[in-house]
mmCIF file of C-alpha atoms in Angstrom:
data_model
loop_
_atom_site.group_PDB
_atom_site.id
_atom_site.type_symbol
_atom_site.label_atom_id
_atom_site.label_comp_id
_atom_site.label_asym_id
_atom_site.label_seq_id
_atom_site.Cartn_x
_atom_site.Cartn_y
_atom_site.Cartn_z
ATOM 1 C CA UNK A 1 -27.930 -28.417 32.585
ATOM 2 C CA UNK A 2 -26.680 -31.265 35.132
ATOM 3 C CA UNK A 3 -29.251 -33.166 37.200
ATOM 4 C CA UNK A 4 -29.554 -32.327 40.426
ATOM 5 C CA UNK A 5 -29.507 -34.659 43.196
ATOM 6 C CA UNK A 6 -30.114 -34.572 47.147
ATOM 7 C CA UNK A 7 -28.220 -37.353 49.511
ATOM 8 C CA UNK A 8 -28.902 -37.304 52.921
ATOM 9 C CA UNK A 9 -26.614 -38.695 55.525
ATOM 10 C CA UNK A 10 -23.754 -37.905 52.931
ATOM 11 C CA UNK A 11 -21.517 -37.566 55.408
ATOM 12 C CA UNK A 12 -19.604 -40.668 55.523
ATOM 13 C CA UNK A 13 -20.646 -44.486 54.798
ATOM 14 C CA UNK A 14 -22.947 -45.311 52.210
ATOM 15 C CA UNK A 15 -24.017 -41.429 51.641
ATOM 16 C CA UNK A 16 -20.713 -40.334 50.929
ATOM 17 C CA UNK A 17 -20.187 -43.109 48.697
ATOM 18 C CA UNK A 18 -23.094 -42.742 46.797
ATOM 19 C CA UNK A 19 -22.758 -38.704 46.459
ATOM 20 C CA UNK A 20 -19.211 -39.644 44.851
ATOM 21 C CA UNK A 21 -20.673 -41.739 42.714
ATOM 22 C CA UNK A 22 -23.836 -39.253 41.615
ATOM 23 C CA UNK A 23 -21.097 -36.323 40.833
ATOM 24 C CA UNK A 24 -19.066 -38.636 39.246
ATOM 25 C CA UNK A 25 -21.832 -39.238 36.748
ATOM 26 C CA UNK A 26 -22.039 -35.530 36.372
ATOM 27 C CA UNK A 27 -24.789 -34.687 38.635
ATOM 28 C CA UNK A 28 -24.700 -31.490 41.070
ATOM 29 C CA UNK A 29 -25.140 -32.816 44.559
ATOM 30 C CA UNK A 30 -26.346 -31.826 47.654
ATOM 31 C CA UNK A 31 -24.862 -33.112 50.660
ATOM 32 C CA UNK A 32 -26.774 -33.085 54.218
ATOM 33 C CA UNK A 33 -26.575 -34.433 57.437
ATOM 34 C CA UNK A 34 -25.459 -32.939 61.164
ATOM 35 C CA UNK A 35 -22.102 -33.159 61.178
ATOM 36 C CA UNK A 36 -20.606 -30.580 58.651
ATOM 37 C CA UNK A 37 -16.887 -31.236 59.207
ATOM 38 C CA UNK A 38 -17.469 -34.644 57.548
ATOM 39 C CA UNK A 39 -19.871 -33.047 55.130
ATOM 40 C CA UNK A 40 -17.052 -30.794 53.519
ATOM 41 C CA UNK A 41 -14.709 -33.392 53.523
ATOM 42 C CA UNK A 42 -17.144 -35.659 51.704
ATOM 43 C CA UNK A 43 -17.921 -32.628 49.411
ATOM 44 C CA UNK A 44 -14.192 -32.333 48.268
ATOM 45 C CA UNK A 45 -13.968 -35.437 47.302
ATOM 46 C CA UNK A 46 -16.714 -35.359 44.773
ATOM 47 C CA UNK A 47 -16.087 -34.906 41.173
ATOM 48 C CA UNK A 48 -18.331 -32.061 40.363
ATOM 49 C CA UNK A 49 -20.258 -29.668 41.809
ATOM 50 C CA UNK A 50 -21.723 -29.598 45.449
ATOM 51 C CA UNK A 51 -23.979 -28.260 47.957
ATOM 52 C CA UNK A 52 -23.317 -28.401 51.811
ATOM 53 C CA UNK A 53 -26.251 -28.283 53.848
ATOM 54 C CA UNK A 54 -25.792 -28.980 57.580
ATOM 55 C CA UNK A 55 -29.373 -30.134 59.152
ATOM 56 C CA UNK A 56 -30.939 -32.641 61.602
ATOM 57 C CA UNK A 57 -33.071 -34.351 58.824
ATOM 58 C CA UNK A 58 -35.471 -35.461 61.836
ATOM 59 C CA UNK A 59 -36.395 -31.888 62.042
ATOM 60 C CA UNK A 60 -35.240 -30.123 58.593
ATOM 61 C CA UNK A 61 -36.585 -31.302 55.591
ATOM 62 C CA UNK A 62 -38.133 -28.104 54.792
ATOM 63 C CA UNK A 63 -35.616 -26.410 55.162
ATOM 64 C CA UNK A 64 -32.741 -28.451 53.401
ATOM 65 C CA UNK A 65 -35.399 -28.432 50.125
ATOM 66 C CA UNK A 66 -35.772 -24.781 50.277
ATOM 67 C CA UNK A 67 -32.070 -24.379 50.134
ATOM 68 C CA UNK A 68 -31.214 -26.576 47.346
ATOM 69 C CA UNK A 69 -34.256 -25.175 45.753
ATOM 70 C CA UNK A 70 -33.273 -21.054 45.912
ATOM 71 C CA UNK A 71 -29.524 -23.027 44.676
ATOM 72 C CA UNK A 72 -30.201 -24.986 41.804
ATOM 73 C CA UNK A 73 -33.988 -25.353 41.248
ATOM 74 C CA UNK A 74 -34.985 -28.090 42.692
ATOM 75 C CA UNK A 75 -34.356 -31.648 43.286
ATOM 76 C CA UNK A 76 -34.209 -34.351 40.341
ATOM 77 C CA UNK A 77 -32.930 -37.513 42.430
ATOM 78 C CA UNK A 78 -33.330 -38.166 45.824
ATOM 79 C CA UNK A 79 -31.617 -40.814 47.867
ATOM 80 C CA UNK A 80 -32.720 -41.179 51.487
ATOM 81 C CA UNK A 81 -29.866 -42.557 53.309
ATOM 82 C CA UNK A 82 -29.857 -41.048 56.692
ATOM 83 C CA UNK A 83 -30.439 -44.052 59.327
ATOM 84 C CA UNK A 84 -29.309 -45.569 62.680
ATOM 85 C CA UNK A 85 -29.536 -48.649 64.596
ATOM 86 C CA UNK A 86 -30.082 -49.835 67.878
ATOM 87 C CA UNK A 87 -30.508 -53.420 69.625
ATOM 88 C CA UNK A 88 -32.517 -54.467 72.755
ATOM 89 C CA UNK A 89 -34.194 -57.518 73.658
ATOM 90 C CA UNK A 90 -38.299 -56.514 72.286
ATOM 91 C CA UNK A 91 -38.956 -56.471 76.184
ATOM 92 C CA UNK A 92 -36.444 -54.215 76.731
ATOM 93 C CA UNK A 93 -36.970 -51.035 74.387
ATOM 94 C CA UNK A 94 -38.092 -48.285 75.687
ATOM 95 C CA UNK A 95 -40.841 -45.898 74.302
ATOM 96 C CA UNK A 96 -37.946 -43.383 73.189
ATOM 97 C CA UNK A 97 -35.983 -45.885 71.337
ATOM 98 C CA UNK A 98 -38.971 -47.012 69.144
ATOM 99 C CA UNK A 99 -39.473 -43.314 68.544
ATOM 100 C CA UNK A 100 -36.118 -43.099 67.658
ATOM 101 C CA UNK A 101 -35.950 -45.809 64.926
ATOM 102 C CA UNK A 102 -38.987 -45.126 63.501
ATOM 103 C CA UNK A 103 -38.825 -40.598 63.129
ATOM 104 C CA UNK A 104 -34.870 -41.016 61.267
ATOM 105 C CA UNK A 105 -35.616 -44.821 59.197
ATOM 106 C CA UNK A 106 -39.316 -44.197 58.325
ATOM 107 C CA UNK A 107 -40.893 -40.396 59.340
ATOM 108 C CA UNK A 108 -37.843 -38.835 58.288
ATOM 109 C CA UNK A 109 -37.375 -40.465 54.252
ATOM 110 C CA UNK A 110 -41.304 -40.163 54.497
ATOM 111 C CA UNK A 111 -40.716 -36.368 54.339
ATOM 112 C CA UNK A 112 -38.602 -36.245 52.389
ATOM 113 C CA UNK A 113 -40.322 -38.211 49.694
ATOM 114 C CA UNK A 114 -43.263 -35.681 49.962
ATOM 115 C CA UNK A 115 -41.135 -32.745 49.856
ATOM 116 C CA UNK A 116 -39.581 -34.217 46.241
ATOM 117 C CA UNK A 117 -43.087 -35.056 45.189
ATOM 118 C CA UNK A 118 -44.716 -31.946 43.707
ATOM 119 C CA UNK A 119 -41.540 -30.989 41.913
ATOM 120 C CA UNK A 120 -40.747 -34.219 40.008
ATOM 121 C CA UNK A 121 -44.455 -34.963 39.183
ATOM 122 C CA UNK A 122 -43.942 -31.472 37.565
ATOM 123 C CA UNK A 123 -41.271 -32.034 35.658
ATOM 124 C CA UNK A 124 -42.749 -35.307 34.634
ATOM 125 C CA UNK A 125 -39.470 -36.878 35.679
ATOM 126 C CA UNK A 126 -37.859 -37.952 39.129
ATOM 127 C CA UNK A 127 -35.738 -40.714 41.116
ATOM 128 C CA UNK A 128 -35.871 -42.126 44.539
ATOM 129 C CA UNK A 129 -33.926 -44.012 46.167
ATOM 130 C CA UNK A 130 -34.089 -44.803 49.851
ATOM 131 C CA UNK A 131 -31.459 -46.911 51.955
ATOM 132 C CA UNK A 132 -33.324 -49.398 53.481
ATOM 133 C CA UNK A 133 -31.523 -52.747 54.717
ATOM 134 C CA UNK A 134 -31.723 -56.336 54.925
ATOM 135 C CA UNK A 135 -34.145 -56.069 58.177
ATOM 136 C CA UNK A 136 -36.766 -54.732 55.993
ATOM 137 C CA UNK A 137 -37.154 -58.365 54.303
ATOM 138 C CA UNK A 138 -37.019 -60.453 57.580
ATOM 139 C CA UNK A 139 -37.005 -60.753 61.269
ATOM 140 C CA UNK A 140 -33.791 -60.937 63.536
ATOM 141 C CA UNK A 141 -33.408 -61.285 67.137
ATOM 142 C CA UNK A 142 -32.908 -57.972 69.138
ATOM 143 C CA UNK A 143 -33.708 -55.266 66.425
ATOM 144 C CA UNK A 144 -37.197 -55.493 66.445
ATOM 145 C CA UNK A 145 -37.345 -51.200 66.556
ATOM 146 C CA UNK A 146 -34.841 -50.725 63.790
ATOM 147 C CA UNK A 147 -36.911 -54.067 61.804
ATOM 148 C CA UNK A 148 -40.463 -52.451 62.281
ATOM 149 C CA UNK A 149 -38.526 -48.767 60.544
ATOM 150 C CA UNK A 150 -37.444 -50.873 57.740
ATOM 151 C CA UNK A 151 -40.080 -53.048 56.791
ATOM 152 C CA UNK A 152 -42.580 -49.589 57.153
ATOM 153 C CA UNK A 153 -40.078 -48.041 54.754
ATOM 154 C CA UNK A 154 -40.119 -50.931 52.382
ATOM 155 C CA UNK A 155 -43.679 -50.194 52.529
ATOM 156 C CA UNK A 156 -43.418 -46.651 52.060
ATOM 157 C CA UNK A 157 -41.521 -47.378 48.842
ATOM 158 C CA UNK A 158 -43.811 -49.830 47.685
ATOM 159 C CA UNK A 159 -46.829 -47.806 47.480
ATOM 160 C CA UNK A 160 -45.434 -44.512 46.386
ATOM 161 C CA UNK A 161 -43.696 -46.675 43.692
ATOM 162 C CA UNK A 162 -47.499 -47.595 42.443
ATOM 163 C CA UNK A 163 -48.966 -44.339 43.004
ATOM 164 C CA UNK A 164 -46.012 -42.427 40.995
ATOM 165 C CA UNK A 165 -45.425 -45.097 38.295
ATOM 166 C CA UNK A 166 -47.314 -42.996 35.332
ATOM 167 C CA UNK A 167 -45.800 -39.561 36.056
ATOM 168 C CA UNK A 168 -41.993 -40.739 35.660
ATOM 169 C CA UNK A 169 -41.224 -40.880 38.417
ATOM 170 C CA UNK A 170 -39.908 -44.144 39.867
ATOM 171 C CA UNK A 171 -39.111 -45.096 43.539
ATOM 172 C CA UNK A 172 -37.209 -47.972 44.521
ATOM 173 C CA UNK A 173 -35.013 -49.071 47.956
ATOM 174 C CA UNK A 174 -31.987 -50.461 48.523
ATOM 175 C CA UNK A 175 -31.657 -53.382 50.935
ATOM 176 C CA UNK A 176 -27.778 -53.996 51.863
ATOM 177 C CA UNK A 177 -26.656 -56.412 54.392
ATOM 178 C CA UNK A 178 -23.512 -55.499 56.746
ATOM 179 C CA UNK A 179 -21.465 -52.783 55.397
ATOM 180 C CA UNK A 180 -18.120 -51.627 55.797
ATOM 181 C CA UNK A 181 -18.988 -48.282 57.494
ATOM 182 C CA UNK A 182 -19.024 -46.116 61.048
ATOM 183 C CA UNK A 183 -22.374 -47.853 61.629
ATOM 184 C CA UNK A 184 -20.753 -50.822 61.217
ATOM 185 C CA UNK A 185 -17.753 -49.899 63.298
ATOM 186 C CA UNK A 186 -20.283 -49.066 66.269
ATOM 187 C CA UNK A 187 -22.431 -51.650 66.107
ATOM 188 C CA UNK A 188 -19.098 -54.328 66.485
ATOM 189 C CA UNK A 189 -18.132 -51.846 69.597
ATOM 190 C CA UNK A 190 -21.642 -52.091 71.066
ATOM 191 C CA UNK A 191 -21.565 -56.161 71.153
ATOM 192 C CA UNK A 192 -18.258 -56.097 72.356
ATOM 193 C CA UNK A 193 -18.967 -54.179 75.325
ATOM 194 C CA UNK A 194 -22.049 -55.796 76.033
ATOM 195 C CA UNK A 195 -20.566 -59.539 75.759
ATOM 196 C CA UNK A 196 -16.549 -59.410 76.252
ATOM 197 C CA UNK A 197 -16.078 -60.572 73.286
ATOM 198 C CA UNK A 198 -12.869 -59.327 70.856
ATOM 199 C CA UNK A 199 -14.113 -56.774 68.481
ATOM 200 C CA UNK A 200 -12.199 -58.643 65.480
ATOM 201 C CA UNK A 201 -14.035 -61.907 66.448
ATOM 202 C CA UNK A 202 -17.668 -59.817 66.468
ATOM 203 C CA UNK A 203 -16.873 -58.186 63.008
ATOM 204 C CA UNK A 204 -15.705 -61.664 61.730
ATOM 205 C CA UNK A 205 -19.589 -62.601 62.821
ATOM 206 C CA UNK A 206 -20.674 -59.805 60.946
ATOM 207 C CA UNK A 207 -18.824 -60.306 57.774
ATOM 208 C CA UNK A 208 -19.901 -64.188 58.101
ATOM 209 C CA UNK A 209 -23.876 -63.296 57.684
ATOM 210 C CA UNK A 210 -23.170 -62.765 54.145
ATOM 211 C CA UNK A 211 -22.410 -65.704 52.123
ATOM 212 C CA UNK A 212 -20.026 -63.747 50.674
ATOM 213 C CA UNK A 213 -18.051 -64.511 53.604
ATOM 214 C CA UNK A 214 -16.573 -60.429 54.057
ATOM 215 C CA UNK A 215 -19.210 -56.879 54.826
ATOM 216 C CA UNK A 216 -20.193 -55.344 51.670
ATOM 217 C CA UNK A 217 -18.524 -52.478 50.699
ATOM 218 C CA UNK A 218 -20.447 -48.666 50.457
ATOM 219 C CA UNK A 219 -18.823 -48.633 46.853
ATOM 220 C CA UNK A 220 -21.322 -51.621 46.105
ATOM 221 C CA UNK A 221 -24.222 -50.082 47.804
ATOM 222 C CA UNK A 222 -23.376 -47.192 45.493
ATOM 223 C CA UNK A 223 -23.594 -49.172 42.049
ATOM 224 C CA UNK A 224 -27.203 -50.274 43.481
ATOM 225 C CA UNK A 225 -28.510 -46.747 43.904
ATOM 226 C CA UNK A 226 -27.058 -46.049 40.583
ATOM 227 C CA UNK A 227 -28.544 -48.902 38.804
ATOM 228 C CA UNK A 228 -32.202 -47.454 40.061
ATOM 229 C CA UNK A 229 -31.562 -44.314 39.229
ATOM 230 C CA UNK A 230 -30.737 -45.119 35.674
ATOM 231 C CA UNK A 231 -33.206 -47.624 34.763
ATOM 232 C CA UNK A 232 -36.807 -46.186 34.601
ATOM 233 C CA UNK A 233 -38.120 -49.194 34.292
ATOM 234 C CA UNK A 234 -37.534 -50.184 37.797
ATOM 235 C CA UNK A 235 -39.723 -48.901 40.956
ATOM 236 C CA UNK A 236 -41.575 -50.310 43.438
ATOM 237 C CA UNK A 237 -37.942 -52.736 43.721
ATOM 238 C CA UNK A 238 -35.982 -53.500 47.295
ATOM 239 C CA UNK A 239 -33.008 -54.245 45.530
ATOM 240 C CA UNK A 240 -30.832 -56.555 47.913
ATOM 241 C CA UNK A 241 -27.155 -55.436 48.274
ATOM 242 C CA UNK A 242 -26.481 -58.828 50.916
ATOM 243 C CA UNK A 243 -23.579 -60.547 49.412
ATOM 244 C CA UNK A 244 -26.919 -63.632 49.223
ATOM 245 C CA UNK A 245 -28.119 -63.285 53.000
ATOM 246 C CA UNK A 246 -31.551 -62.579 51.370
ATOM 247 C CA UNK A 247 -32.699 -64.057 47.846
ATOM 248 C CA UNK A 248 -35.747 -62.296 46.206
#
C-alpha cells in the first residue's frame, strides 16, 4: 500500500513542488491550503494519486486530518509548508502582525505536528518535515515577527525531534534562503512600492543574498524535504537550502 503523505500550502511554491515530488516517489498525497483553484491545478500535475482539501490551516487542522484520515487512513509524512511574511521596522509592528506570523509559521505546524503524533507513534513509523527558512538561524533587519516564527519553529522541531527519536519517528526542518516563488514575487513588489526602486533591480538584491548569486529554486527545496524523509537517521536537523547564505 503507498505511503501517505499530507503537504500543506501545496498550492503553489515550495508545496506544490514538494507534493510533485512525494507522488512522484509513489506516495498518495494530500494537498491543502485556501485557495482550491490552485490546489487542483497542483493536484493534476502530480504523478499519482491525490487528495484536495481546501482549509485555512490557521483554523483547520482537525479537520483536514479527519479527512485524509476517513480517505486513506491516516497520515505517514507530514510536511508543514504553509507560511507568510511580512516586514516592518520592530517599532513599527503592530500587535496583529506578530499574531499573524507567529499562528500560520509556528501555532499552525505546531498543530499539525500534534495531530500526526498519535498516529505515527502507533505505527512505530513517521516523517516530518516543516518549511522553516533562513531567518530561523539568524537575525535580519525588519522581519523581526516573521524571525521570532522561525526560530520558535526551529525550536519546535528540535525538541519534538528528541522526544520522538525512539518511536521512528523523525522530525527535521528545512531552512531555504530566497526562492523562486509567489512569496518571492510579493515580497520584490512590496520593496518596490515602498522604496521606488525597479522590481528587477530588488529581485537582483534578492538573488544576490545567496552566494550562489541567483534565488533557489522550489525544485531544490523539494530534494531537501525528500532527503529527510528518506533518511531515518536524520531528525532534530535544519537542513539549509541557502545557495551558502548560512553555513552549519
Amino acid at each position: 500500500m503507498p505511503m501517505r503523505a499530507l503537504v500543506t500550502g501545496a498550492g503553489r511554491g515550495i508545496g506544490r513542488a514538494v507534493a510533485e515530488h512525494l507522488s512522484g516517489r509513489g506516495y498518495r498525497v494530500a494537498l491543502t491550503a485556501r485557495n482550491e483553484d490552485e490546489l487542483h491545478k497542483a493536484a493534476a500535475a502530480c504523478a499519482g494519486e491525490t487528495l484536495v482539501v481546501p482549509a485555512d490551516i490557521t483554523s483547520a487542522v482537525d479537520q483536514v486530518f479527519d479527512r485524509v484520515e476517513a480517505a486513506w487512513g491516516g497520515v505517514d509524512v507530514l510536511v508543514a509548508n504553509a507560511g507568510a511574511g511580512s516586514s516592518a521596522p520592530v517599532h513599527r509592528i503592530t500587535d496583529e502582525d506578530w499574531s499573524r506570523m507567529l499562528e500560520l509559521n509556528l501555532t499552525a505546524p505546531f498543530r499539525c505536528v500534534r495531530r500526526a503524533v498519535p498516529g505515527m507513534v502507533a505505527a512505530g513509523h513517521g516523517r516530518i518535515v516543516v518549511i522553516a527558512s533562513v531567518a530561523a538561524k539568524r537575525g535580519d533587519p525588519y522581519v523581526a515577527a516573521y524571525t521570532a516564527s522561525k526560530h520558535g519553529v526551529l525550536g519546535l522541531v528540535r525538541s519534538a525531534a528528541a522526544e520522538l527519536a525512539g518511536a521512528g519517528v523523525t522530525v527535521n526542518a528545512v531552512c531555504p534562503g530566497y526562492v523562486d516563488t509567489p512569496m518571492t514575487d510579493t515580497t520584490v513588489a512590496e520593496v518596490a512600492a515602498k522604496t521606488g526602486r525597479d522590481p528587477a533591480r530588488v529581485r537582483a538584491t534578492l538573488a544576490a543574498k545567496q552566494p550562489v548569486g541567483r534565488l533557489v529554486s522550489p525544485a531544490e527545496v523539494a530534494d531537501a524535504v525528500w532527503f529527510c524523509v528518506g533518511n531515518g537517521a536524520v531528525t532534530g536537523q535544519g537542513v539549509d537550502v541557502s545557495g551558502g547564505a548560512v553555513q552549519s
